[in-house]
GROMACS .gro file of C-alpha atoms in nm:
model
  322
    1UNK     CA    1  -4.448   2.732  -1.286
    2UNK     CA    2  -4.536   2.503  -1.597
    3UNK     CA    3  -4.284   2.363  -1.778
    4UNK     CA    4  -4.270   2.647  -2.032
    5UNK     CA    5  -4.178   2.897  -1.742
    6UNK     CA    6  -4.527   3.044  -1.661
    7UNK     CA    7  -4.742   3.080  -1.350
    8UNK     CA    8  -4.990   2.897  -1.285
    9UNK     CA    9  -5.313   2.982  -1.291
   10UNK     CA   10  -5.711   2.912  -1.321
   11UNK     CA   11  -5.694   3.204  -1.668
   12UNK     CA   12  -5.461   2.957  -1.828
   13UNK     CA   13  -5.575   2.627  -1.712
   14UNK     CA   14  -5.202   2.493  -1.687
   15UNK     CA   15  -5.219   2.410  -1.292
   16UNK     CA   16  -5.167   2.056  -1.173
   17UNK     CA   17  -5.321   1.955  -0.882
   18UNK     CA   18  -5.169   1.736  -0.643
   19UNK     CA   19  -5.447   1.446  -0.649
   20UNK     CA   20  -5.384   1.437  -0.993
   21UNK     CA   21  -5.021   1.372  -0.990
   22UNK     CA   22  -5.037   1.127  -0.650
   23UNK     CA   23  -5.300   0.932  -0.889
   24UNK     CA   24  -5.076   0.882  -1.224
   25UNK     CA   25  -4.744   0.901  -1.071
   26UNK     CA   26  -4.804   0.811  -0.714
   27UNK     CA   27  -4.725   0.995  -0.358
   28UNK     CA   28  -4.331   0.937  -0.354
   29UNK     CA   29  -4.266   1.066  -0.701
   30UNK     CA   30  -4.472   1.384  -0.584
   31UNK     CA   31  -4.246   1.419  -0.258
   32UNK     CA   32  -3.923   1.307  -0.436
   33UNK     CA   33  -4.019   1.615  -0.672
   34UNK     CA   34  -4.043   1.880  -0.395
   35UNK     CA   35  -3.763   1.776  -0.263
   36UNK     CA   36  -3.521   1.727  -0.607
   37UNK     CA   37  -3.602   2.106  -0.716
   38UNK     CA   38  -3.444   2.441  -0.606
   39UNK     CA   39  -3.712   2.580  -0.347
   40UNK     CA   40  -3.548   2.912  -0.346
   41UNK     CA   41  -3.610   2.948  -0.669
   42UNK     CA   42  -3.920   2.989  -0.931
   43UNK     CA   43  -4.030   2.548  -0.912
   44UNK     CA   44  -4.156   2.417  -1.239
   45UNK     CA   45  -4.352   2.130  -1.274
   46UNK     CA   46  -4.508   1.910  -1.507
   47UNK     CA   47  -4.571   1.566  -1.731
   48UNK     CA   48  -4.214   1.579  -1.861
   49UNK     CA   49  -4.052   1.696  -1.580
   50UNK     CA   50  -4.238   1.457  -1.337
   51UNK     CA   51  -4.147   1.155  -1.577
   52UNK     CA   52  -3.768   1.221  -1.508
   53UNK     CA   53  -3.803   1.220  -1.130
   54UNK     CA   54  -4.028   0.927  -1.180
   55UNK     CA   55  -3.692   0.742  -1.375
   56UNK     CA   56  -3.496   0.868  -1.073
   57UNK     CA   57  -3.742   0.692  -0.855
   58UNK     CA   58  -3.777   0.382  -1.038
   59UNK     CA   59  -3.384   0.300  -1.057
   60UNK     CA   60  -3.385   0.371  -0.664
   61UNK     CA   61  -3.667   0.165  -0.621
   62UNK     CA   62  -3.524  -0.105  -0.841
   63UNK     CA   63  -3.176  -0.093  -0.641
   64UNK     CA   64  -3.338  -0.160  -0.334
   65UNK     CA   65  -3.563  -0.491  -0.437
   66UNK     CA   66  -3.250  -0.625  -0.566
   67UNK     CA   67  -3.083  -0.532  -0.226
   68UNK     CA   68  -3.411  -0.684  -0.109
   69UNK     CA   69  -3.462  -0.978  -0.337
   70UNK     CA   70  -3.107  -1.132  -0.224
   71UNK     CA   71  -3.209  -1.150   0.185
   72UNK     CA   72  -3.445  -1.378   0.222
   73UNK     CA   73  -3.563  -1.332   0.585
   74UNK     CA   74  -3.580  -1.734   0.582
   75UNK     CA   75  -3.216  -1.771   0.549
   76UNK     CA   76  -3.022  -1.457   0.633
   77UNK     CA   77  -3.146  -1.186   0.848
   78UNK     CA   78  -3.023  -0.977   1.106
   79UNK     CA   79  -2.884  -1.251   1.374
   80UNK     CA   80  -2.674  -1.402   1.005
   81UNK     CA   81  -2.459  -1.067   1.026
   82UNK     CA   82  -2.080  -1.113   1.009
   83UNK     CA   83  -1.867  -0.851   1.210
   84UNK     CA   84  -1.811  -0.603   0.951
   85UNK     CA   85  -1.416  -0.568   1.073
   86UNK     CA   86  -1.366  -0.910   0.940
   87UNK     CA   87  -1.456  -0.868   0.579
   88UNK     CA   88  -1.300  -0.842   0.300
   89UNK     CA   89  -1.167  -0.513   0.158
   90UNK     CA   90  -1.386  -0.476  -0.119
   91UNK     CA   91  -1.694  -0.548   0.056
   92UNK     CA   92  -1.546  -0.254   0.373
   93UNK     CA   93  -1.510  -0.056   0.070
   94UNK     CA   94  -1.834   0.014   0.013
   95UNK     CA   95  -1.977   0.032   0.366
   96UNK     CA   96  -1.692   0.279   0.389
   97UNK     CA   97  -1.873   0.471   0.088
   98UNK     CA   98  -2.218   0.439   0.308
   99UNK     CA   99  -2.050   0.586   0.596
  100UNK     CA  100  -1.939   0.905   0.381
  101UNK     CA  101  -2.295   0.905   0.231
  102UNK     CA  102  -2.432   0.875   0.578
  103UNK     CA  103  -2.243   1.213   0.695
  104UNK     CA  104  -2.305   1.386   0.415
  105UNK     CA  105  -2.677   1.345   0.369
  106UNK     CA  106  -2.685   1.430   0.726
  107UNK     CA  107  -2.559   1.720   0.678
  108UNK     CA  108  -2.742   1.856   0.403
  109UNK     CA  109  -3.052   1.737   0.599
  110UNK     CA  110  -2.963   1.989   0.879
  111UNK     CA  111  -2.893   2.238   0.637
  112UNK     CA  112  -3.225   2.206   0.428
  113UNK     CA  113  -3.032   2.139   0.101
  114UNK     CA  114  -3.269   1.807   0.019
  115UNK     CA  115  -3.198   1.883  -0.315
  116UNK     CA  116  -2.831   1.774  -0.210
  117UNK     CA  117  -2.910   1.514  -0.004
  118UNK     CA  118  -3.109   1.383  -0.315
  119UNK     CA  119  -2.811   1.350  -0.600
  120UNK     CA  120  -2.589   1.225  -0.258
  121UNK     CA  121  -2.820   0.888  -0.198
  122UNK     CA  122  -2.897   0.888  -0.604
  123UNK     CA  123  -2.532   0.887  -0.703
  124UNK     CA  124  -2.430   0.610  -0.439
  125UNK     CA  125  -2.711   0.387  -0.513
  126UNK     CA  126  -2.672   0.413  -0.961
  127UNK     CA  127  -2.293   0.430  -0.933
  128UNK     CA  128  -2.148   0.255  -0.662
  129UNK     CA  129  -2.425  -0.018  -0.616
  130UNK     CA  130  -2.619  -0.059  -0.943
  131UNK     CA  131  -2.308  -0.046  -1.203
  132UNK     CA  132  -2.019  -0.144  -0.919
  133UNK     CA  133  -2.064  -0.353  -0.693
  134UNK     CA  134  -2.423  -0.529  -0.729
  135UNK     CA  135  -2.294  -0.600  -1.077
  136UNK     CA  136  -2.041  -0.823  -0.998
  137UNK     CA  137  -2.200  -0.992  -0.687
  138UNK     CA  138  -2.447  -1.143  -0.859
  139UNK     CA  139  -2.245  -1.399  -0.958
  140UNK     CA  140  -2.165  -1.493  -0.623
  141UNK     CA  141  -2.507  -1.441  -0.437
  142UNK     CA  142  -2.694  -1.646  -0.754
  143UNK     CA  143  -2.396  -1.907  -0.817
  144UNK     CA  144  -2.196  -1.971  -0.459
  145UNK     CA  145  -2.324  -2.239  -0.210
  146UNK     CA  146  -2.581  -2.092   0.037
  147UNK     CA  147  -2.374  -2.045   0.338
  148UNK     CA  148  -2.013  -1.976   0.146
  149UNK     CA  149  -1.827  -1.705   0.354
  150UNK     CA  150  -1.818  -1.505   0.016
  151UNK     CA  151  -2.205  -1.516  -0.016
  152UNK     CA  152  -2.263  -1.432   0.378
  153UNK     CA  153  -1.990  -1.142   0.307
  154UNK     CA  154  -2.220  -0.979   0.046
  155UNK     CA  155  -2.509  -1.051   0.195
  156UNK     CA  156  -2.392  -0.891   0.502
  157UNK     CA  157  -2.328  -0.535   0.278
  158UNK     CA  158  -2.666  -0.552   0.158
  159UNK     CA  159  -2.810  -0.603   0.463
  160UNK     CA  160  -2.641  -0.282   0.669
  161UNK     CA  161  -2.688  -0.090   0.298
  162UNK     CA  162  -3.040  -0.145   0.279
  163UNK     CA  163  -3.106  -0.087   0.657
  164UNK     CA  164  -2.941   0.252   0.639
  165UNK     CA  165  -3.047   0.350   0.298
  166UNK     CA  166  -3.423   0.269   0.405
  167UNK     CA  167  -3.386   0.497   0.720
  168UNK     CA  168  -3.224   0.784   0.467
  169UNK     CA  169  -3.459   0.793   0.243
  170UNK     CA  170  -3.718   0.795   0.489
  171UNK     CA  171  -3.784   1.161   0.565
  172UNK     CA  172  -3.886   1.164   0.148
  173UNK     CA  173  -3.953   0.852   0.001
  174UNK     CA  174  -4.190   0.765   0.276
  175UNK     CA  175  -4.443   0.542   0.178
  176UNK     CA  176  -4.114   0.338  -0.029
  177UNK     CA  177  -3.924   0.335   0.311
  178UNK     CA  178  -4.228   0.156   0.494
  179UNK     CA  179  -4.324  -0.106   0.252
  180UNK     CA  180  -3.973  -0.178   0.280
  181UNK     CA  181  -3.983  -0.189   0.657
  182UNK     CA  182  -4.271  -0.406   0.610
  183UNK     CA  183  -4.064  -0.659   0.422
  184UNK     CA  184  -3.731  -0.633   0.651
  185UNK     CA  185  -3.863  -0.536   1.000
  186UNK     CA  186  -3.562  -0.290   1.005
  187UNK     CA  187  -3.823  -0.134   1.294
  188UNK     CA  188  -4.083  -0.371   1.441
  189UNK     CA  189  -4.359  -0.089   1.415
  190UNK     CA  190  -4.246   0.125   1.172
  191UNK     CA  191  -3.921   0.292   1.012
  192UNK     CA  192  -4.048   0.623   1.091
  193UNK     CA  193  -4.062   0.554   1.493
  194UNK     CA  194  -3.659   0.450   1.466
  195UNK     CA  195  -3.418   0.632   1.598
  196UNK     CA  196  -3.232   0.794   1.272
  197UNK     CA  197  -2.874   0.665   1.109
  198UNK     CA  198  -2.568   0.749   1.215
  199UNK     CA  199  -2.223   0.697   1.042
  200UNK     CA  200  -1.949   0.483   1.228
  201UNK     CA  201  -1.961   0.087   1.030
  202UNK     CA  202  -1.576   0.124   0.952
  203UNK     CA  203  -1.324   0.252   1.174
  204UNK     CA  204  -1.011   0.473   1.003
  205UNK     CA  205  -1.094   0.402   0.660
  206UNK     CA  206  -0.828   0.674   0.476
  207UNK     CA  207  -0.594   0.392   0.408
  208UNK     CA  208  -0.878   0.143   0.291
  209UNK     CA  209  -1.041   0.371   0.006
  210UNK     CA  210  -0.711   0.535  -0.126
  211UNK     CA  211  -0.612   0.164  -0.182
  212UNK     CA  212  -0.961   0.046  -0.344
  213UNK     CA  213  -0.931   0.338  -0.556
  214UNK     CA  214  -0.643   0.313  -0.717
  215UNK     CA  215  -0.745  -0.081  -0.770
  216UNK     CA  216  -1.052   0.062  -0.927
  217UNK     CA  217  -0.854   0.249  -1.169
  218UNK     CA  218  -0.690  -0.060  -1.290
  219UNK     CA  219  -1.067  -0.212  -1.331
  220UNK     CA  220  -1.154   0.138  -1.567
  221UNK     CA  221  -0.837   0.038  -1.755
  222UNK     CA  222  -0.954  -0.335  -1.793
  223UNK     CA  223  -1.331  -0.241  -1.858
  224UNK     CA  224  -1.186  -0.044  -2.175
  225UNK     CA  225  -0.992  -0.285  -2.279
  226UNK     CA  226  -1.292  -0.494  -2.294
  227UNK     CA  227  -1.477  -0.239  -2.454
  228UNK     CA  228  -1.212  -0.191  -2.745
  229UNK     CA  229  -1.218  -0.556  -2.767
  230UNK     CA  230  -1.567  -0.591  -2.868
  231UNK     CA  231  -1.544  -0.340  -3.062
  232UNK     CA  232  -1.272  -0.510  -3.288
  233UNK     CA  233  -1.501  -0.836  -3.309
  234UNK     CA  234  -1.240  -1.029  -3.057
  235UNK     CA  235  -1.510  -1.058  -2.777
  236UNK     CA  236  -1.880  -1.056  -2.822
  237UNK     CA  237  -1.907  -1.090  -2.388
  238UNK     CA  238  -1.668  -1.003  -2.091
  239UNK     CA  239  -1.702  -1.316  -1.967
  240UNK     CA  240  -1.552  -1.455  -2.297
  241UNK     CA  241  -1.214  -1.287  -2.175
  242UNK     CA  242  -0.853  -1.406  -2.122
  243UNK     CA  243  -0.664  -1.109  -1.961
  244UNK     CA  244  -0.306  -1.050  -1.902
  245UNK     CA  245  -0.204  -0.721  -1.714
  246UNK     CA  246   0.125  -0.554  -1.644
  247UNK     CA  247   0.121  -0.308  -1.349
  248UNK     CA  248   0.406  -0.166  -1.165
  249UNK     CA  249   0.474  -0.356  -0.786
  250UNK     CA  250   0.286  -0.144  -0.625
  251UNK     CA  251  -0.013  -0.160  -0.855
  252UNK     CA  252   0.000  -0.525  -0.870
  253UNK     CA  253   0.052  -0.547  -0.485
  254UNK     CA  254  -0.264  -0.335  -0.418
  255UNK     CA  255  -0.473  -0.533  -0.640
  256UNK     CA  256  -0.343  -0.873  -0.528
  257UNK     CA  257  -0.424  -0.774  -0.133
  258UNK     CA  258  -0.715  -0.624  -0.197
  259UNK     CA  259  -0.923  -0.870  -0.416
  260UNK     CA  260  -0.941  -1.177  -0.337
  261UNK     CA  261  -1.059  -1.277  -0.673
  262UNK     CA  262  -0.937  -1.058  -0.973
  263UNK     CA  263  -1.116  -1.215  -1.265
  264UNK     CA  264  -1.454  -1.228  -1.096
  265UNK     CA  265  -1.441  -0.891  -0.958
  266UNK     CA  266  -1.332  -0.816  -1.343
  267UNK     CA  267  -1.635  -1.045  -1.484
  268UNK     CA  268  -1.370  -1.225  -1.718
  269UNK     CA  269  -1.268  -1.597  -1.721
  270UNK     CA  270  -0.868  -1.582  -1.573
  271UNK     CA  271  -0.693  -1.264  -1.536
  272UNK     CA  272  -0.309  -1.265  -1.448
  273UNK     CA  273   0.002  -1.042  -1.370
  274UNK     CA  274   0.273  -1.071  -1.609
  275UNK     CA  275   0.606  -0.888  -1.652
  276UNK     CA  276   0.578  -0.809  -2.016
  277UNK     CA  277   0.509  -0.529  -2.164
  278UNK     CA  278   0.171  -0.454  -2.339
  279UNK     CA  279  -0.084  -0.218  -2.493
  280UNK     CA  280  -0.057   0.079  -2.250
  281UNK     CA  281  -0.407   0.255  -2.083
  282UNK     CA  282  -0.394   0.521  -1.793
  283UNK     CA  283  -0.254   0.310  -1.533
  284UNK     CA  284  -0.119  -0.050  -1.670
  285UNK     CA  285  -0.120  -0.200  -1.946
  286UNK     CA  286  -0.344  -0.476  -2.050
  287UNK     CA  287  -0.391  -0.766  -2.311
  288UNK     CA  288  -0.715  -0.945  -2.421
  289UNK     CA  289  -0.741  -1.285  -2.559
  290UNK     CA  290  -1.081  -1.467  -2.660
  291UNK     CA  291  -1.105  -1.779  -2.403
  292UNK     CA  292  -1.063  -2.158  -2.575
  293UNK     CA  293  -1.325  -2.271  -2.257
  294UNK     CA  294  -1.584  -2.422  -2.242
  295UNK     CA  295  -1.950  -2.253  -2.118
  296UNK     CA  296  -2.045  -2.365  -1.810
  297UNK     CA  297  -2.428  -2.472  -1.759
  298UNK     CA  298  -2.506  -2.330  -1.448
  299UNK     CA  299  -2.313  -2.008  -1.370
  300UNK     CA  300  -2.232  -1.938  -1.753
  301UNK     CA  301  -1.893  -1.824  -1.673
  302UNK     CA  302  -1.628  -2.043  -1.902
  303UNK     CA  303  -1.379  -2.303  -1.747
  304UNK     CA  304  -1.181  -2.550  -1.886
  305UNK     CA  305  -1.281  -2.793  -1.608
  306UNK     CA  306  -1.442  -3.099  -1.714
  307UNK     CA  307  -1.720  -3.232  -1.444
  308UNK     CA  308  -2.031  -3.394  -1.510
  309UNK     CA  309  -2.303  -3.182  -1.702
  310UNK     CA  310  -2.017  -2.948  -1.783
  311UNK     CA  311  -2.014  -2.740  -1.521
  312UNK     CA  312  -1.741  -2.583  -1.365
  313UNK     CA  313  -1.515  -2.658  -1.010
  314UNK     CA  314  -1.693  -2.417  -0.813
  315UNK     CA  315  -2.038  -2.538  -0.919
  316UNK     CA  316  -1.935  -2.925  -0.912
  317UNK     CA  317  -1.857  -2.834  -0.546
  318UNK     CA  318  -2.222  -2.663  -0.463
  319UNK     CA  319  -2.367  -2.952  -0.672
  320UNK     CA  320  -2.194  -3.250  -0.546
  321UNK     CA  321  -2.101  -3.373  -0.904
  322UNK     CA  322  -1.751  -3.564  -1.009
   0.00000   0.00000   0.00000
């Protein structure tokens, strides 16, 4: 059908031929299409409609050269791997997530629903990846020392994500999948000849995700905050934030095993616990305070240290500056 709900046909000249949509919006958009509509149904089809899949396809394409971008086959590839058991929880967290997306896309494989198996690999990529967890690594993968066990930790994630997302996408995205292949040599010949992925990076991981969510909340709580804070002039940047947060124990306990780091993972400059009560959200409540730091040159997070060129203790350590 066209995109105003009629057949197509030669009388009405509204047909689209396959040539011409491989030409303007290339092969994988075309598959990603057949595969992203309700076959069971009446399938329309046309400019409009093929520029949303083509979004779709570009912010899944753009998720995996960052994936790709930060593993440089010169100085981390597959012998650089660190035994997934011994990272940290927030990194598990989210090769936990693959392992659910693994099972499920599986599934809906078997069972023909690739419409399913679509919005599964979609959703985990835009939500979990894109706005979660890439957005917060990057200040560790671009700012850290090359070989920091934090760096090698994320690095690690991205490698096993884009391995297994590569080999998922495969069956549709499969021209995507090989020039991928052809950059990561996930499969010496070719990611189609590979034996398909299984689930199984994280043993018993019920306790690890009801944990990281309910530390997640507290980050939705903080990331409004934030928001209300700009809003009211007090912050023009997250960065440019000073937070203090009152949780009950076993809030505060959670979040304090769980992330090593609280005001990185937060993308603020300090965040602490405190006993005092403040402006309530859903599950704590929170206070934000413009920083009196100073911008650091090379990471432009704020610090009050004071080392050469102005840069802050974890870049004066990577830099080898007093």
């Amino acid at each position: 059908m066209d995109e105003q709900g009629r057949k197509m046909s030669k009388s009405l000249w509204n047909a689209m031929a396959p040539a011409e949509i491989t030409n303007k919006f290339g092969a994988d958009v075309l598959r990603l299409w057949a595969c992203m509509v309700d076959y069971q149904a009446d399938c329309s089809v046309g400019d409009n409609i093929l520029k949303q899949v083509s979004d779709t396809y570009r912010k899944v394409r753009n998720t995996f050269r960052f994936l790709v971008g930060n593993l440089d086959s010169n100085t981390f590839g597959k012998d650089d791997l660190l035994d997934v058991e011994t990272l940290s929880p927030q990194n598990k967290f989210i090769l936990a997530l693959l392992d659910d997306t693994v099972d499920e896309v599986r599934k809906a494989y078997n069972e023909y629903r690739f419409s399913d198996a679509v919005n599964l690999m979609v959703i985990l990529m835009t939500n979990e990846l894109s706005s979660y967890y890439l957005d917060y690594a990057k200040d560790i993968l671009y700012c850290d020392a090359e070989d920091s066990r934090d760096r090698r930790e994320i690095q690690t994630v991205l490698y096993l994500t884009a391995s297994i997302l590569t080999r998922l996408w495969a069956p549709i995205l499969a021209h995507t999948a090989e020039e991928i292949n052809d950059l990561m040599k996930f499969d010496e010949e070719s990611i189609h000849l590979s034996e398909f992925v299984k689930s199984g990076l994280i043993e018993d991981t019920t306790e690890l995700k009801k944990n990281m969510e309910t530390a997640l909340a507290l980050r939705k709580d903080v990331l409004k905050a934030l928001e209300e804070a700009k809003t009211d002039g007090v912050l023009k940047k997250s960065n440019e934030a000073v937070l203090r947060i009152h949780a009950n124990d076993e809030l505060r306990s959670i979040v304090e095993e769980y992330i090593s780091n609280p005001a990185q993972w937060l993308m603020v400059e300090s965040a602490e616990f405190t006993d005092e009560s403040l402006k309530p959200y859903s599950v704590c409540e929170i206070e934000v305070k413009h920083t009196d730091g100073h911008l650091c040159e090379r990471c432009r997070n704020y610090t009050h240290s004071h080392h050469e060129g102005g840069v802050c203790d974890r870049c004066a350590e990577v830099l080898g500056v007093e």
